[in-house]
PDB file of C-alpha atoms in Angstrom:
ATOM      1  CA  UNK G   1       0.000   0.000   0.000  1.00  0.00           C
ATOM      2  CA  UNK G   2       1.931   3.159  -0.916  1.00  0.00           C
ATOM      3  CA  UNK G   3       1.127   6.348   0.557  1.00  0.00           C
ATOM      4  CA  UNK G   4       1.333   9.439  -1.931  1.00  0.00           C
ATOM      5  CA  UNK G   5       1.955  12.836  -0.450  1.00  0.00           C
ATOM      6  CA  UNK G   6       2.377  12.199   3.088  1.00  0.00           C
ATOM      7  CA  UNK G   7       6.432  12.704   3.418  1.00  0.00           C
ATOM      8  CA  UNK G   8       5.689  11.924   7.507  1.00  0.00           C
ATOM      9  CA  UNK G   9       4.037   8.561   7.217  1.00  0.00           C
ATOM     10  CA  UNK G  10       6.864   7.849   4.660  1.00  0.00           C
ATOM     11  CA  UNK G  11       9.453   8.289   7.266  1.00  0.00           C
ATOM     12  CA  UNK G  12       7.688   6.179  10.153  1.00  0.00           C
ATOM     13  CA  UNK G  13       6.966   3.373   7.202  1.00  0.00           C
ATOM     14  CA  UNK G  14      11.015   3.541   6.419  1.00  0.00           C
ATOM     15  CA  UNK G  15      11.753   3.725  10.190  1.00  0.00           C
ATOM     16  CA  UNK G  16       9.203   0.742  10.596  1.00  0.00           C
ATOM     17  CA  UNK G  17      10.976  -1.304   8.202  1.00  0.00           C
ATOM     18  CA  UNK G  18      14.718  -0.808   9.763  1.00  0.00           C
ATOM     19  CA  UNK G  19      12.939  -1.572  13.189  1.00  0.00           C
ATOM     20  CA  UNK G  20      11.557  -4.905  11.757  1.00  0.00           C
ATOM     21  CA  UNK G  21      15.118  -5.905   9.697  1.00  0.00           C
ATOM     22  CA  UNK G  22      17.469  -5.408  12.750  1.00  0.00           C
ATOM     23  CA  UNK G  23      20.097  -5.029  10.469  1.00  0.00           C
ATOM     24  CA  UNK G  24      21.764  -2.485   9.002  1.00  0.00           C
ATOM     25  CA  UNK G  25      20.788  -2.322   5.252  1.00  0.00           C
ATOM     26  CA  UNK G  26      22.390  -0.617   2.457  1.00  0.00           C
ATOM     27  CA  UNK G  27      19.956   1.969  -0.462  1.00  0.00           C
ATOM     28  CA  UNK G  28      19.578  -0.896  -2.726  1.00  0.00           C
ATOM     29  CA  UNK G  29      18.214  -3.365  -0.121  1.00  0.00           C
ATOM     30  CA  UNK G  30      15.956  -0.593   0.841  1.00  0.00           C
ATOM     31  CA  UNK G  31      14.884  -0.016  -2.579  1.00  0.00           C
ATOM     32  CA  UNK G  32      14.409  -3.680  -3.456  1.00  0.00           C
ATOM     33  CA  UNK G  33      12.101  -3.735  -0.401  1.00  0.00           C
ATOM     34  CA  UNK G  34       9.878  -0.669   0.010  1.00  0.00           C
ATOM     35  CA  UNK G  35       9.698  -0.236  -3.988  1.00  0.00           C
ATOM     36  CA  UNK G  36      10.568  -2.897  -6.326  1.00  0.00           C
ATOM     37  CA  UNK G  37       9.197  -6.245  -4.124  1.00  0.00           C
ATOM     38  CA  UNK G  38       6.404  -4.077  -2.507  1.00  0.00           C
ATOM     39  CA  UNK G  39       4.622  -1.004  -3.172  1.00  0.00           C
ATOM     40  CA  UNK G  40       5.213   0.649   0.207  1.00  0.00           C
ATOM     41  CA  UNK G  41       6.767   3.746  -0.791  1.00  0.00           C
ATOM     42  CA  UNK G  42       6.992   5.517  -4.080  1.00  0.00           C
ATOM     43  CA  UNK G  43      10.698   4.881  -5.746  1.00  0.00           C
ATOM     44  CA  UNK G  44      11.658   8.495  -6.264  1.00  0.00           C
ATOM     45  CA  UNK G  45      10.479   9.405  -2.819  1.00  0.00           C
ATOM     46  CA  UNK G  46      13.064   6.797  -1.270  1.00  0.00           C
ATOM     47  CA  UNK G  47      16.197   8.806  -1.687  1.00  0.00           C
ATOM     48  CA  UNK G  48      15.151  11.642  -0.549  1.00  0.00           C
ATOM     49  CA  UNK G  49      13.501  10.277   2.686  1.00  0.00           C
ATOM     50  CA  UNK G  50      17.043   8.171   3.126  1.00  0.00           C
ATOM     51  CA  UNK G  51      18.448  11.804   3.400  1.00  0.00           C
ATOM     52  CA  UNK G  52      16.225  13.182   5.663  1.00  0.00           C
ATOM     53  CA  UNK G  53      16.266  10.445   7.889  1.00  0.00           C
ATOM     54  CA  UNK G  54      20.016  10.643   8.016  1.00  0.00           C
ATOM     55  CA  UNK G  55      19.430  14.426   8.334  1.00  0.00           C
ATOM     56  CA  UNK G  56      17.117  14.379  10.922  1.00  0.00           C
ATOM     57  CA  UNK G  57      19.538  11.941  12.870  1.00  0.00           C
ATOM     58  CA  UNK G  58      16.940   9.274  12.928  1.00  0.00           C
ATOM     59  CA  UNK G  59      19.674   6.562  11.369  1.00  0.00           C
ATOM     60  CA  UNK G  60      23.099   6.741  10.545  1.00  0.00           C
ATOM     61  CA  UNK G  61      25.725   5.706   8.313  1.00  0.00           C
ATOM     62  CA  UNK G  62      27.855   2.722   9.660  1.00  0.00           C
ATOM     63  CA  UNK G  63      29.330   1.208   6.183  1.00  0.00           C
ATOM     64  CA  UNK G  64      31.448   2.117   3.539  1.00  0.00           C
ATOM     65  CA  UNK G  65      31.435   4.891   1.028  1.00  0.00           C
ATOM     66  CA  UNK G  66      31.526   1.318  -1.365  1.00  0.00           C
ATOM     67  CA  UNK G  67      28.354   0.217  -0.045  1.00  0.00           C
ATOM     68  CA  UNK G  68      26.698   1.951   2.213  1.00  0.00           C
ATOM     69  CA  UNK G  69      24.894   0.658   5.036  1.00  0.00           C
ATOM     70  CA  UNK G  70      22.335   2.638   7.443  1.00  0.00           C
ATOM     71  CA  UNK G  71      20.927   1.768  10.732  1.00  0.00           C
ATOM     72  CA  UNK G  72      18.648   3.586  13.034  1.00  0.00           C
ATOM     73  CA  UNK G  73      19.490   5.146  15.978  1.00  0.00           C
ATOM     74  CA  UNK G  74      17.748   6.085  19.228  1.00  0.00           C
ATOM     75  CA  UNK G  75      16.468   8.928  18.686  1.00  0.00           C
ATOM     76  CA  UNK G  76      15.132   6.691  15.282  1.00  0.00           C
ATOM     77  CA  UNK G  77      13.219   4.513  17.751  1.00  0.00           C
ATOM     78  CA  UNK G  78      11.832   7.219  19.496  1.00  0.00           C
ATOM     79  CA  UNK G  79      10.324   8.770  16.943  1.00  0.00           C
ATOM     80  CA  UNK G  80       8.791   5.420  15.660  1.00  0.00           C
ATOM     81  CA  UNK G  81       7.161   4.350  19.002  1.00  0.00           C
ATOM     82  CA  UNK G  82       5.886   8.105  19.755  1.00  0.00           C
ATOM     83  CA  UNK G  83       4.255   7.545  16.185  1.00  0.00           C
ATOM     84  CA  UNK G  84       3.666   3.960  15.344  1.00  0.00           C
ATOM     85  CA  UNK G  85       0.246   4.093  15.777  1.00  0.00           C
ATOM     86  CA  UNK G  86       0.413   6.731  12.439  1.00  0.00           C
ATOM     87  CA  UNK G  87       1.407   4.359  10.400  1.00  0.00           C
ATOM     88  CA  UNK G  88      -1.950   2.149   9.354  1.00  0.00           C
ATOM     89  CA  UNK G  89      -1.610  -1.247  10.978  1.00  0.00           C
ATOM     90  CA  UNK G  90      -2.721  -3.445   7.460  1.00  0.00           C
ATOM     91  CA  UNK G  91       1.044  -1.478   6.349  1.00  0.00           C
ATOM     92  CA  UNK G  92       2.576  -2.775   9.701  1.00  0.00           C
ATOM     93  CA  UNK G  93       1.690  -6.121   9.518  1.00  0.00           C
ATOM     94  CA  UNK G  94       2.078  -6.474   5.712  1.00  0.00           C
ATOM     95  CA  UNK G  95       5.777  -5.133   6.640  1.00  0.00           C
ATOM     96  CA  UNK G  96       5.947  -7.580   9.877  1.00  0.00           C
ATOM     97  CA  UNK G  97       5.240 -10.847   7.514  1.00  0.00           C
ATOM     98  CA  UNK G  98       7.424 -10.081   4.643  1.00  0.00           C
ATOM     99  CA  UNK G  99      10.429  -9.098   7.155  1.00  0.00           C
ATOM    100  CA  UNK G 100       9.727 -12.043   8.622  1.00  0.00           C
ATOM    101  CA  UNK G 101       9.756 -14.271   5.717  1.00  0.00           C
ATOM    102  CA  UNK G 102      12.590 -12.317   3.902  1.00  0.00           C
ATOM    103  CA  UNK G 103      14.591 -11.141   6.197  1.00  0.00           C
ATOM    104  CA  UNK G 104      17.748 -13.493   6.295  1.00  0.00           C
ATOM    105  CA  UNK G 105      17.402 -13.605   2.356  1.00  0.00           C
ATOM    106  CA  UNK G 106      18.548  -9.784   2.480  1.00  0.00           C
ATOM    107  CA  UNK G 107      20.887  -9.788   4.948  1.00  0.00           C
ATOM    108  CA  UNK G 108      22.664 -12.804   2.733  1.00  0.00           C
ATOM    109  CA  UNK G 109      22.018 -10.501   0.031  1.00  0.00           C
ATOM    110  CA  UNK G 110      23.528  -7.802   1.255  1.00  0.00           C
ATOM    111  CA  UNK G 111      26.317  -9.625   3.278  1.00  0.00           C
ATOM    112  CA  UNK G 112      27.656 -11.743   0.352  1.00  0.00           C
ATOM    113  CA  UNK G 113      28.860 -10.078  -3.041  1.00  0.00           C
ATOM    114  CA  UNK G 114      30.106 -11.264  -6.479  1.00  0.00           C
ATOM    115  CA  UNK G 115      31.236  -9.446  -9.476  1.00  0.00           C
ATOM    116  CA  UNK G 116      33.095 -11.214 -12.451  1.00  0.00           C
ATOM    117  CA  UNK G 117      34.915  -9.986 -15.375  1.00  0.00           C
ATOM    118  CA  UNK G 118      37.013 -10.710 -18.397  1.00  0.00           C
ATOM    119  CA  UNK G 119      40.584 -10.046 -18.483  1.00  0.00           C
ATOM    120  CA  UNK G 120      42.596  -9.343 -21.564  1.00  0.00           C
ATOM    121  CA  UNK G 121      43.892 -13.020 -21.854  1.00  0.00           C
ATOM    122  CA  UNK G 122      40.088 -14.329 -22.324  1.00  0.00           C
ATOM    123  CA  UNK G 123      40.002 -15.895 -18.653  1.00  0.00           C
ATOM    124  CA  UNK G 124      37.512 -13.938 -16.103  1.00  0.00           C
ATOM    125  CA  UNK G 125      38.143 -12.972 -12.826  1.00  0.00           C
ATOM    126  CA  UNK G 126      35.483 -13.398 -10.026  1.00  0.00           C
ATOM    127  CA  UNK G 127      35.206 -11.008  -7.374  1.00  0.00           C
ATOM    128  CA  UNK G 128      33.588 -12.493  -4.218  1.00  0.00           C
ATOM    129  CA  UNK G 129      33.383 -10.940  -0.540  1.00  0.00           C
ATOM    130  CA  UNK G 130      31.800 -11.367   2.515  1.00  0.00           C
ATOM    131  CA  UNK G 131      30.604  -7.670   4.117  1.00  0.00           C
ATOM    132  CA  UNK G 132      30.705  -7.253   7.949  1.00  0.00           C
ATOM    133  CA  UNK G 133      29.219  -3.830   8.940  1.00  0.00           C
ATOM    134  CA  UNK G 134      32.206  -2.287   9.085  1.00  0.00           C
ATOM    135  CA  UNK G 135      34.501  -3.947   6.923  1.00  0.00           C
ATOM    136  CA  UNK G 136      35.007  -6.437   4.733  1.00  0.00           C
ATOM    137  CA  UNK G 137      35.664 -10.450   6.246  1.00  0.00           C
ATOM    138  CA  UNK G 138      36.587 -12.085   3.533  1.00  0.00           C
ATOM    139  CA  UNK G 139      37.625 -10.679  -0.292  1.00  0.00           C
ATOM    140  CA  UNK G 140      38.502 -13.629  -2.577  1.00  0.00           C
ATOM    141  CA  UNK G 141      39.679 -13.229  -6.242  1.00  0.00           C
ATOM    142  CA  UNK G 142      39.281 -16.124  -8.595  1.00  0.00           C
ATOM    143  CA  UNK G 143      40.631 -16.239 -12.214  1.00  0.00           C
ATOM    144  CA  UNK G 144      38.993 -18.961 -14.337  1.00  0.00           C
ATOM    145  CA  UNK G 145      39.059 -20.101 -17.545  1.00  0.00           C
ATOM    146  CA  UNK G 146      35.494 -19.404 -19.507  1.00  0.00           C
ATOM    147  CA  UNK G 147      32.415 -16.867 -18.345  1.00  0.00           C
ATOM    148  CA  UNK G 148      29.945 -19.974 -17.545  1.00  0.00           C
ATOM    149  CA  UNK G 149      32.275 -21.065 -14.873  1.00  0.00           C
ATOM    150  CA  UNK G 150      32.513 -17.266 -13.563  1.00  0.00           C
ATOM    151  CA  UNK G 151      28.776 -16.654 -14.169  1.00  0.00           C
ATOM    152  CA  UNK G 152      27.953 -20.065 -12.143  1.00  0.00           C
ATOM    153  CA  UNK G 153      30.200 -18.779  -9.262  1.00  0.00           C
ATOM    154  CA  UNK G 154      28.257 -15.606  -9.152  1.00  0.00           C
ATOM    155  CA  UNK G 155      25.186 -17.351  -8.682  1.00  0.00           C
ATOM    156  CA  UNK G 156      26.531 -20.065  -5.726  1.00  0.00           C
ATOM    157  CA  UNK G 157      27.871 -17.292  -4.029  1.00  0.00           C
ATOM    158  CA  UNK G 158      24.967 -15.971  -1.695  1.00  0.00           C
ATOM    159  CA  UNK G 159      24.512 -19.789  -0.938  1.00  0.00           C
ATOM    160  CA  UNK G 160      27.972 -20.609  -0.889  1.00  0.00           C
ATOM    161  CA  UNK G 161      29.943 -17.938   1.093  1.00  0.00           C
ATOM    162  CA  UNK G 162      29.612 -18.815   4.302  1.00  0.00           C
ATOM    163  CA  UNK G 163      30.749 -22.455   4.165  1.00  0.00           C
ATOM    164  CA  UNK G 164      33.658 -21.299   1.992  1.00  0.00           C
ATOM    165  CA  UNK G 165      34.681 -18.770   5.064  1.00  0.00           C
ATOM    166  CA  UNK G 166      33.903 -21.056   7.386  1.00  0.00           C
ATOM    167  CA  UNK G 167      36.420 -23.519   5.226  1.00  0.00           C
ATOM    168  CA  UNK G 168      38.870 -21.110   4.760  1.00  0.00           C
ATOM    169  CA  UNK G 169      39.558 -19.970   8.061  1.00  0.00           C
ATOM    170  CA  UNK G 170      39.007 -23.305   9.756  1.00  0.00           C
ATOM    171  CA  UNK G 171      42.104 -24.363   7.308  1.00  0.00           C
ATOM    172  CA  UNK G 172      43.896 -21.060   8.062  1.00  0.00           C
ATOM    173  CA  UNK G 173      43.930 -20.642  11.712  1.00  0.00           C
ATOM    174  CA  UNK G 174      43.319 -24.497  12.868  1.00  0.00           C
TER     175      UNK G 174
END
C-alpha cells in the first residue's frame, strides 16, 4: 500500500521497516524492499527520505562509502514508538510478515557479493566478498578459464559464502 503525499508517514513506514530488519541495510536493499518487491513507498520518494532520515539523525551511516549501510538510531526509535500508531496497521503487519519471511534472504544478500569480469587473456576474474558492517571479512579473487564457470560462481555465491569462510579460516587458523 503506498502512501502518496504524506512525506511523515513515509518516514515512520522507512523507520518501521529498519525496526523490523534489525540489520543495518544498504539503499539498494531498501529499494528492493519498500519499492521494487512491494509497493510501500513511491521509488523516487526513497532517496530523498534516506536523506532526511540521516538528516534528521533518525539513522546513521555505519558502512562504507563502497556500499553503504544505514541503521537507526535512538532517537530513530523514538520517533517510531511516539508515532507507530500513524502508520496504518494493514502497512505494519504487511511489513511484519514479509520481514519475517525475507529477512535473512537480504541480509545474505547484502552480506555476500560477487562481481566477475574478463581479463585481456580471455580468462575472467570473479570477485567475491563477505561484508561485515564495518569492513570487509573475507575478499577472494578467482581467475577462471570461460564466463559460464565465472557466471555459475556468481550465482553459488549468496549460498555458498559462508561455508567457503567457514572452510577457509578453519584451514587457516586451525
Amino acid at each position: 500500500m503506498q502512501v502518496k503525499g504524506n512525506s511523515s508517514l513515509n518516514k515512520l513506514i522507512m523507520l518501521f521497516v529498519f525496526d523490523k530488519m534489525e540489520v543495518p541495510l544498504s539503499e539498494n536493499t531498501l529499494l528492493d524492499m519498500c519499492c521494487s518487491t512491494n509497493n510501500w513507498l513511491a521509488y523516487m520518494d526513497c532517496q530523498p527520505i534516506l536523506n532526511q532520515l540521516l538528516d534528521c539523525g533518525w539513522i546513521y551511516n555505519i558502512g562504507s562509502d563502497e556500499e553503504p549501510l544505514y541503521s537507526i538510531t535512538t532517537d530513530g526509535r523514538i520517533c517510531l514508538s511516539n508515532f507507530f500508531i500513524n502508520i496504518p496497521a494493514s502497512t505494519r503487519e504487511e511489513i511484519a510478515i514479509f520481514v519475517k519471511n525475507n529477512k535473512d534472504r537480504y541480509r545474505r544478500k547484502q552480506e555476500c557479493v560477487a562481481d566477475y569480469y574478463m581479463n585481456k587473456d580471455g580468462t575472467y576474474t570473479v570477485f567475491l566478498k563477505i561484508i561485515e558492517p564495518t569492513q570487509p571479512a573475507l575478499e577472494l579473487k578467482l581467475v577462471v578459464p570461460n564466463r559460464q564457470i565465472a557466471k555459475d560462481i556468481y550465482k553459488k555465491w549468496g549460498d555458498k559464502a559462508t561455508d567457503t569462510y567457514r572452510n577457509i579460516y578453519e584451514n587457516l587458523v586451525d
